[in-house]
Each structure stands twice: as structure tokens, then as C-alpha cells.
Amino acid sequence: MSRPLALVTGASGGIGEALAHAFARGGHDVALVARSEARLQAVAAAVERHGVRAHVVAADLSAPGAGAALEARVGELGLT
């Protein structure tokens, strides 16, 4: 059975990172979104210590069309 998934933007630090940990502690897998892939990888490793899966999606959501590209990438990863 799959766990629920939370998509967290701004997950490379601050409130976004805190939310990622909160969802993970609650049993949610997380899709982590921010510009810095290296920082997201570090956050993903920390979040996975809660026993969930973390998916990294590096994206600049301020770019035109970024929302649609993010939706497509999440679909490519098979996440719902």
C-alpha cells in the first residue's frame, strides 16, 4: 500500500524544509521542490530518516510555464 504524498515547494530551507519534515513524521512521502538540487538532495536524505521516500524535483517556479512543467515531471515520476 502506498503512503500519501505531499508536494512541498521551497523545500530547500526554512518553512518549506520544516513542512517536509512535518509531513514525513506524519507518514507522508514527499516531493521536494526548489531551485537548488544539491540542497534538495541533502534535505531528502534527512527527511528519509523518518522512514518515508523523498523525491527531488529541482525547478524554478518563478519561470514562465514552471507550474505546468512541475505537473508533468511529477506525472513522469508516477506520483499522485
Short mmCIF file of C-alpha atoms in Angstrom, two decimals:
data_model
loop_
_atom_site.label_atom_id
_atom_site.label_comp_id
_atom_site.label_asym_id
_atom_site.label_seq_id
_atom_site.Cartn_x
_atom_site.Cartn_y
_atom_site.Cartn_z
CA MET A 1 0.00 0.00 0.00
CA SER A 2 1.41 3.39 -0.90
CA ARG A 3 1.68 6.28 1.51
CA PRO A 4 0.07 9.67 0.86
CA LEU A 5 2.30 12.17 -0.93
CA ALA A 6 2.88 15.80 -0.02
CA LEU A 7 4.37 18.15 -2.61
CA VAL A 8 6.42 20.79 -0.79
CA THR A 9 7.70 23.86 -2.62
CA GLY A 10 10.55 25.92 -1.22
CA ALA A 11 11.75 22.70 0.41
CA SER A 12 15.46 23.55 0.37
CA GLY A 13 15.23 25.52 3.62
CA GLY A 14 13.15 27.47 6.08
CA ILE A 15 9.43 26.84 6.30
CA GLY A 16 9.43 24.51 3.29
CA GLU A 17 12.06 22.26 4.84
CA ALA A 18 10.20 22.27 8.15
CA LEU A 19 6.98 21.31 6.37
CA ALA A 20 8.75 18.46 4.57
CA HIS A 21 9.88 17.04 7.93
CA ALA A 22 6.43 17.52 9.44
CA PHE A 23 4.74 15.63 6.58
CA ALA A 24 7.38 12.89 6.75
CA ARG A 25 6.89 12.48 10.51
CA GLY A 26 3.19 12.12 9.76
CA GLY A 27 3.87 9.24 7.37
CA HIS A 28 3.73 11.08 4.04
CA ASP A 29 6.19 10.54 1.23
CA VAL A 30 7.32 13.94 -0.03
CA ALA A 31 8.11 15.54 -3.36
CA LEU A 32 10.62 18.28 -2.60
CA VAL A 33 10.69 21.24 -4.98
CA ALA A 34 13.16 24.16 -5.06
CA ARG A 35 15.85 25.58 -7.32
CA SER A 36 18.90 24.05 -5.67
CA GLU A 37 19.15 20.34 -6.47
CA ALA A 38 22.19 19.88 -4.22
CA ARG A 39 20.38 21.37 -1.24
CA LEU A 40 17.26 19.33 -2.02
CA GLN A 41 19.33 16.14 -2.03
CA ALA A 42 20.59 16.96 1.48
CA VAL A 43 17.06 17.68 2.69
CA ALA A 44 15.81 14.46 1.06
CA ALA A 45 18.43 12.41 2.92
CA ALA A 46 17.38 13.98 6.22
CA VAL A 47 13.65 13.55 5.53
CA GLU A 48 14.07 9.88 4.60
CA ARG A 49 15.32 9.22 8.14
CA HIS A 50 11.63 9.42 9.07
CA GLY A 51 11.06 6.18 7.12
CA VAL A 52 9.43 7.72 4.05
CA ARG A 53 10.52 8.31 0.48
CA ALA A 54 11.63 11.75 -0.70
CA HIS A 55 11.55 12.70 -4.39
CA VAL A 56 13.71 15.62 -5.56
CA VAL A 57 12.44 17.95 -8.26
CA ALA A 58 14.73 20.89 -9.00
CA ALA A 59 12.68 23.70 -10.51
CA ASP A 60 12.49 27.48 -10.51
CA LEU A 61 8.78 28.05 -10.04
CA SER A 62 9.09 31.73 -10.89
CA ALA A 63 9.88 30.87 -14.52
CA PRO A 64 7.07 31.07 -17.09
CA GLY A 65 5.45 27.66 -17.56
CA ALA A 66 7.12 26.23 -14.47
CA GLY A 67 3.86 25.07 -12.91
CA ALA A 68 2.93 23.00 -15.95
CA ALA A 69 6.47 21.63 -16.17
CA LEU A 70 6.32 20.63 -12.50
CA GLU A 71 2.98 18.90 -13.03
CA ALA A 72 4.46 17.00 -15.98
CA ARG A 73 7.58 15.99 -14.02
CA VAL A 74 5.52 14.73 -11.09
CA GLY A 75 3.49 12.65 -13.54
CA GLU A 76 6.67 11.28 -15.15
CA LEU A 77 7.80 10.15 -11.71
CA GLY A 78 4.48 8.32 -11.32
CA LEU A 79 3.49 10.38 -8.30
CA THR A 80 -0.06 11.33 -7.39
#
